[in-house]
Structure formats: C-alpha cells, structure tokens
Amino acid sequence: MPDDRPHPAIGVLTSGGDAPGMNAAIRAVVRTALHHGRRVIGVENGYDGLIDGTFRALGARDVGGILPRGGTFLRTRRSERFLEPGYRRAAVRQAAAAGMDALVVIGGEGSMRGAHALAGLGMRVMAIPASIDNDVVGTDVSIGVDTALNTIVEAVDKLRDTASSHNRCFLVETMGRGCGYLAVVAGVVCGAEIVLIPEVESSVADVLEAVRDANRRGKANAIVIVAEGASIHIGDLLKAIEVADVGFSARASRLGHIQRGGSPTAFDRMLAARLGAKAVQALIGGESGAMAGLDGRSIKTVALSRIIDQRRDLSVDDYEMVKMLAR
Ligand code: F6P
C-alpha cells in the first residue's frame, strides 16, 4: 500500500516587533524547505496564530515579491497568552494537528524565550534573530539592525542640515528598548557629541558640558543621541538645555517607529537569506532548540538555553569613540 499521507511540514512565524528583513527570512525559509522536498506552513500573527491555528500553506510563489518589502507579510504580535503554559501546550497541539513537525521562529529576544519554551515541550524548533534592537545574544547582529541604522543616519543627516542653519543642538531619540547598540553606532556614524544609553550612567551636566564644549570649539550644531532606555528622558534634557547657557538653541526629535520600517538593506537581505537557509538545514539535519546566528563571517547555530535571559555586552570602545571623534 503506498503511503499517501502528506509529508510533515515545517512551520514558520514572525514574533515580537517587526524588523526589516523578516520577509526576506521567511522567503529563505520557504524556498530552502521546498528545495529539500519539505512542505511549509506559514503561521500568521506570531505565537497567537500558533495557539489559534491561523495557518496557511506557503509555496514558492506565495513568497514572491516580498524580498524588498519591510515588515512581515505573516504579521506579528507580542503574545500575552503564550506566556501561559496552558496556551503553549495548546499551540503544540495545533501545530501537530496541522501536520507540522518543526517550526522556525523569527524574532527578537522575547521570541527566543518562546522558542525555547516550545522546544521544552518536545517541539522541534530553530530560531532566527530579527530585531532592530540588536539585543539578542549569540549573533553578532540581528536582521533589521543595519536597515534601522541606515534610517537613523538619513534622519540625523537631515536634522543636522537644519541644525546648522539655525545654530541648534538637536536631541535625537533612538529605539532599542534596554539596549544602547543603535544609539552608540548612530553616535559614531552620525558624528554626535555625546550618546546616552541604558548601560552607562550619564548626567544632565555631562550633556550640557558636551554641548557647550561643541559651541566653544566653533561648531555650527551639536547632535546628542539619546537611547529610549537611557535614564534621562529626552524631554527633560530639552528643558535643561533651554534654560542653560550652552550657546545653542535646542530641539528634540523622537525617530520612533520610522526606524522599524523600510526596505531591507543588502546586508540585511543577505543575512536573512543565510540565517533562513541555515535554520531549515539544521532542522532537516536533526538539530533543534537552537538559533542560527552570525559569528564573524560564518553562520553558526547556538543552543537557545545558552542565550536566553542573557544581557548583550556593549562595546565600550565604540561608546568612548563617540566622544573622541567629536572634537
Ligand atoms: O523591540 C523593537 C522595538 O521597536 C523597541 O525598540 C521598542 O522599545 C519597542 O519595539 C516598541 O514597541 P511597540 O511597537 O509595541 O510600540
């Protein structure tokens, strides 16, 4: 008797905050799986979709045209329900009933924790880091970070034009949650005077002095980058600069969700392709409970148990470089 049961499928979902390049990663997952003769099921709305069974079959043409698009066409959520063990077990049952024998999770730090929990329930899981925050441990960089940085550069370059025309100091708030990576790199590549990040304690006095110093040295503008998780709020800094005599007037700009959108850069597309292919090949090779990440020039896998609930180290050299190059 021929076995006419469909082959088990690999599921794929995106979770947490969206990041440019998530679509490129989904495409890589789907097409790698198809190349190896596997079916793919797309899970909509992140872990909520796994609980609710909002599934759709994904063929090669279903992921056509999504490579250059920001966001995620599978949509994403931060699922409250998935934090509860009962819903997690329900999600595993839904996946099995749909014929999924493995799952690829694309997301940030919180999503890695979800993937680890699923692996603990016996589900075969591989994860791919995608978050503009770059707070995932176990990869040099996550999908979306490069695009977000390029968006920040474009915005700050424009703010500098108007800042110079009016002899102003601009305070620019970047995203990143509890991680100062975006702010530090933006500080270096945009030529900021000083950067405020969650990982390093700074005072209002430090900022006033840096801005005053820029004015003394004859600069036409001063840029201050403030990570959203820094202990000093950008609004309070603005008030402090307005009443202090720093030689510049001041304005503040919160870049907000602009940083999450846009077509992924070549770097992010390449990273998404490599991580997507690796995650599927690892699953097919029998690996589970791990994340595909960038390590130097290589793509490697690392156990989720080793990376969850870890705080990513910040490059102190890069942080110090902001001030050194601001002369
Ligand atoms: O994790 C990505 C991120 O953009 C953070 O930088 C930010 O703190 C948060 O998501 C914003 O979340 P939401 O889209 O729910 O406002």
XYZ file of C-alpha atoms and ligand atoms in Angstrom:
343
model
C 0.000 0.000 0.000
C 1.542 3.371 -0.942
C 1.742 5.861 1.927
C -0.321 8.822 0.664
C -0.148 10.832 3.896
C 1.307 14.318 3.232
C 4.918 14.810 4.332
C 5.225 16.637 7.647
C 5.568 20.391 7.214
C 7.930 22.987 8.602
C 6.079 25.928 10.149
C 7.372 29.497 10.099
C 6.269 32.503 12.131
C 7.414 36.032 12.958
C 7.044 37.323 16.510
C 7.630 40.482 18.565
C 8.391 43.859 16.991
C 8.731 43.670 13.219
C 12.134 44.257 11.631
C 13.156 44.978 8.029
C 14.349 41.713 6.518
C 11.769 39.473 8.219
C 10.111 38.924 4.847
C 13.449 38.045 3.283
C 13.995 35.498 6.064
C 10.536 33.935 5.535
C 11.292 33.651 1.815
C 14.620 31.951 2.533
C 12.976 29.515 4.950
C 10.214 28.621 2.483
C 12.431 28.164 -0.526
C 15.139 26.235 1.322
C 12.498 23.881 2.717
C 10.937 23.392 -0.732
C 14.391 22.743 -2.186
C 14.763 19.900 0.305
C 11.337 18.499 -0.566
C 9.537 19.764 2.545
C 6.133 21.471 2.795
C 5.867 24.816 4.576
C 3.042 26.220 6.672
C 3.024 29.947 7.430
C 1.706 30.850 10.894
C 0.019 34.266 10.982
C 0.189 36.677 13.931
C 3.163 35.148 15.736
C 2.628 32.795 18.670
C -1.055 33.849 18.851
C -1.505 32.244 15.419
C 0.057 29.039 16.670
C -2.496 28.953 19.510
C -5.430 29.846 17.229
C -4.373 27.734 14.257
C -4.261 30.627 11.766
C -2.174 28.705 9.263
C -1.691 28.906 5.510
C 0.289 26.718 3.141
C 3.240 28.558 1.611
C 4.554 27.680 -1.826
C 7.393 29.283 -3.775
C 5.074 31.843 -5.442
C 3.487 32.859 -2.129
C 6.789 34.418 -1.098
C 7.450 36.020 -4.491
C 7.926 39.791 -4.369
C 8.297 40.025 -0.584
C 12.115 40.201 -0.540
C 12.353 44.020 -0.808
C 9.391 44.729 1.489
C 9.774 45.872 5.083
C 7.573 44.468 7.856
C 6.334 40.887 7.783
C 3.583 39.640 5.493
C 2.767 36.906 8.044
C 2.144 39.734 10.540
C 3.463 39.688 14.085
C 2.301 40.051 17.693
C 3.643 40.211 21.189
C 1.513 37.378 22.560
C 0.398 37.681 26.182
C -1.353 34.307 26.055
C 1.804 32.478 25.005
C 3.379 33.354 28.365
C 0.934 30.880 29.943
C 1.926 27.175 29.890
C -1.632 26.049 29.040
C -1.689 28.120 25.844
C 1.792 26.909 24.934
C 0.611 23.299 25.159
C -2.435 24.207 23.044
C -0.079 25.718 20.445
C 1.937 22.494 20.251
C -1.284 20.502 19.757
C -2.461 22.871 16.980
C 0.862 22.537 15.183
C 0.827 18.735 15.369
C -2.792 18.591 14.163
C -1.817 20.680 11.123
C 0.977 18.255 10.278
C 3.862 20.450 11.414
C 6.807 18.508 12.765
C 9.112 21.504 13.128
C 8.960 25.285 13.439
C 11.163 28.246 12.542
C 10.676 31.274 14.810
C 11.867 34.644 13.502
C 12.029 37.374 16.139
C 13.861 39.141 18.917
C 14.865 38.359 22.464
C 11.353 37.597 23.780
C 10.645 35.365 20.800
C 13.777 33.332 21.580
C 12.337 32.637 25.027
C 9.115 31.428 23.398
C 11.054 29.174 21.031
C 12.986 27.720 23.974
C 9.722 27.001 25.813
C 8.326 25.176 22.759
C 11.489 23.092 22.480
C 10.984 22.185 26.147
C 7.557 20.808 25.215
C 9.136 18.498 22.650
C 8.566 20.596 19.543
C 11.441 20.735 17.043
C 12.369 24.422 16.795
C 15.030 26.603 15.196
C 15.137 30.363 15.736
C 16.379 33.300 13.659
C 17.270 36.624 15.354
C 15.396 39.592 13.876
C 15.027 42.817 15.872
C 16.251 46.348 15.299
C 17.345 46.474 18.963
C 20.303 44.089 18.424
C 19.771 42.751 21.924
C 19.854 39.037 21.023
C 22.892 37.215 22.419
C 24.539 34.550 20.219
C 24.718 36.522 16.982
C 26.963 39.427 16.033
C 23.954 41.204 14.613
C 20.219 40.588 14.154
C 18.215 41.013 10.969
C 16.892 44.588 10.684
C 19.636 46.371 12.596
C 21.532 47.529 9.517
C 18.402 48.905 7.870
C 17.353 50.703 11.063
C 20.808 52.246 11.356
C 20.661 53.489 7.781
C 17.267 55.036 8.501
C 18.715 56.765 11.563
C 21.691 58.047 9.549
C 19.403 59.512 6.904
C 17.242 61.196 9.542
C 20.142 62.619 11.563
C 21.891 63.904 8.418
C 18.723 65.841 7.615
C 18.372 67.132 11.161
C 21.969 68.314 11.004
C 21.202 70.418 7.915
C 18.532 72.377 9.731
C 20.513 72.367 12.999
C 23.485 74.030 11.282
C 21.280 76.636 9.613
C 19.829 77.703 12.972
C 22.854 77.092 15.199
C 20.989 74.474 17.134
C 21.526 71.450 19.261
C 19.346 68.510 18.260
C 18.449 65.773 20.704
C 17.576 62.632 18.774
C 15.892 59.671 20.440
C 16.577 56.225 19.008
C 14.800 52.943 19.793
C 16.429 49.890 21.327
C 14.455 49.172 24.492
C 17.084 48.311 27.179
C 19.922 48.102 24.669
C 22.077 51.069 23.619
C 23.504 49.487 20.458
C 21.565 51.594 17.919
C 22.386 54.777 19.824
C 26.120 54.052 20.102
C 26.557 53.135 16.439
C 24.403 56.098 15.420
C 26.590 58.303 17.633
C 29.731 57.184 15.815
C 28.402 57.219 12.258
C 26.406 60.446 12.628
C 29.140 62.343 14.465
C 27.252 63.016 17.716
C 28.781 64.964 20.618
C 27.567 62.518 23.232
C 25.360 59.438 23.471
C 23.087 58.482 26.358
C 22.432 54.765 26.749
C 20.865 52.477 29.363
C 24.122 50.621 30.009
C 26.113 53.700 31.128
C 25.024 56.233 33.736
C 25.217 59.847 32.465
C 24.058 63.123 33.983
C 22.354 66.182 32.572
C 25.545 68.059 33.473
C 27.570 65.735 31.190
C 25.294 66.582 28.270
C 25.325 70.336 28.958
C 29.106 70.291 29.094
C 29.426 68.318 25.842
C 27.085 70.697 24.020
C 28.710 73.814 25.492
C 32.091 72.447 24.503
C 30.954 71.893 20.914
C 29.881 75.535 20.788
C 33.197 76.737 22.233
C 35.063 74.797 19.566
C 33.183 76.682 16.871
C 30.752 74.013 15.739
C 27.619 75.131 13.915
C 25.481 72.437 15.534
C 25.529 69.718 18.153
C 23.876 66.325 17.912
C 23.031 64.338 21.032
C 21.744 60.789 20.613
C 19.516 59.528 23.412
C 18.581 55.836 23.549
C 14.938 55.391 24.569
C 16.038 53.265 27.533
C 18.516 55.831 28.906
C 17.880 57.001 32.464
C 17.419 60.639 31.362
C 14.357 61.367 29.231
C 14.814 63.410 26.074
C 12.077 65.878 27.185
C 13.869 66.614 30.462
C 17.130 67.134 28.604
C 15.470 69.583 26.247
C 14.159 71.636 29.172
C 17.605 71.622 30.805
C 19.331 72.837 27.625
C 16.743 75.549 27.058
C 17.421 77.144 30.440
C 21.202 76.610 30.447
C 23.617 78.859 28.591
C 25.135 76.388 26.095
C 25.386 78.669 23.056
C 22.803 76.748 21.019
C 19.036 76.742 20.996
C 17.629 73.225 21.161
C 15.045 70.965 19.544
C 14.194 67.324 20.128
C 13.196 64.665 17.653
C 11.976 61.166 18.507
C 12.545 58.957 15.485
C 10.129 56.310 16.777
C 8.683 53.594 14.560
C 10.168 55.090 11.386
C 13.214 53.043 12.451
C 11.279 49.796 12.087
C 10.071 50.309 8.520
C 11.575 50.397 5.068
C 13.078 48.100 2.502
C 15.891 45.978 3.987
C 19.454 46.864 3.025
C 21.617 44.472 1.010
C 23.306 43.452 4.277
C 20.001 42.560 5.943
C 18.758 40.665 2.879
C 21.959 38.626 2.762
C 21.853 37.950 6.495
C 18.197 36.893 6.229
C 18.994 34.550 3.339
C 21.895 32.910 5.161
C 20.107 32.573 8.515
C 16.891 31.312 6.881
C 18.735 28.657 4.879
C 20.807 27.586 7.892
C 17.791 27.271 10.205
C 15.989 24.936 7.790
C 19.091 22.899 7.001
C 19.740 22.495 10.725
C 16.174 21.247 11.292
C 16.465 18.790 8.411
C 19.809 17.657 9.811
C 18.082 16.803 13.103
C 19.043 19.861 15.153
C 16.520 21.591 17.438
C 16.305 24.061 20.322
C 18.899 26.345 18.744
C 19.272 29.673 16.947
C 21.140 30.370 13.705
C 23.405 33.376 14.202
C 26.241 35.311 12.601
C 29.656 34.645 14.141
C 32.281 36.690 12.331
C 31.868 35.671 8.707
C 30.226 32.324 9.476
C 26.686 31.278 10.211
C 26.618 29.035 13.260
C 23.979 27.534 15.500
C 23.872 28.124 19.238
C 21.647 26.418 21.831
C 18.711 28.605 22.916
C 19.399 27.581 26.524
C 22.724 29.431 26.289
C 21.342 32.717 25.006
C 18.010 33.388 26.658
C 17.865 35.848 29.554
C 21.436 36.974 28.826
C 22.349 40.625 28.538
C 24.302 41.524 25.440
C 27.660 43.230 26.077
C 28.053 46.706 24.709
C 31.274 47.784 23.024
C 32.811 50.246 25.470
C 35.380 51.168 22.791
C 32.644 52.254 20.396
C 30.913 54.221 23.151
C 34.165 56.024 24.033
C 34.888 56.626 20.341
C 31.845 58.907 20.066
C 33.458 61.459 22.387
C 36.949 61.020 20.932
C 35.776 61.708 17.368
C 33.549 64.617 18.376
C 36.478 67.011 18.778
O 11.801 45.712 20.003
C 11.690 46.621 18.961
C 11.097 47.917 19.446
O 10.976 48.788 18.345
C 11.845 48.600 20.583
O 12.978 49.295 20.141
C 10.789 49.484 21.151
O 11.041 49.763 22.512
C 9.539 48.664 21.002
O 9.815 47.707 19.977
C 8.302 49.436 20.623
O 7.234 48.540 20.647
P 5.810 48.825 20.021
O 5.914 48.583 18.540
O 4.935 47.846 20.688
O 5.469 50.248 20.301
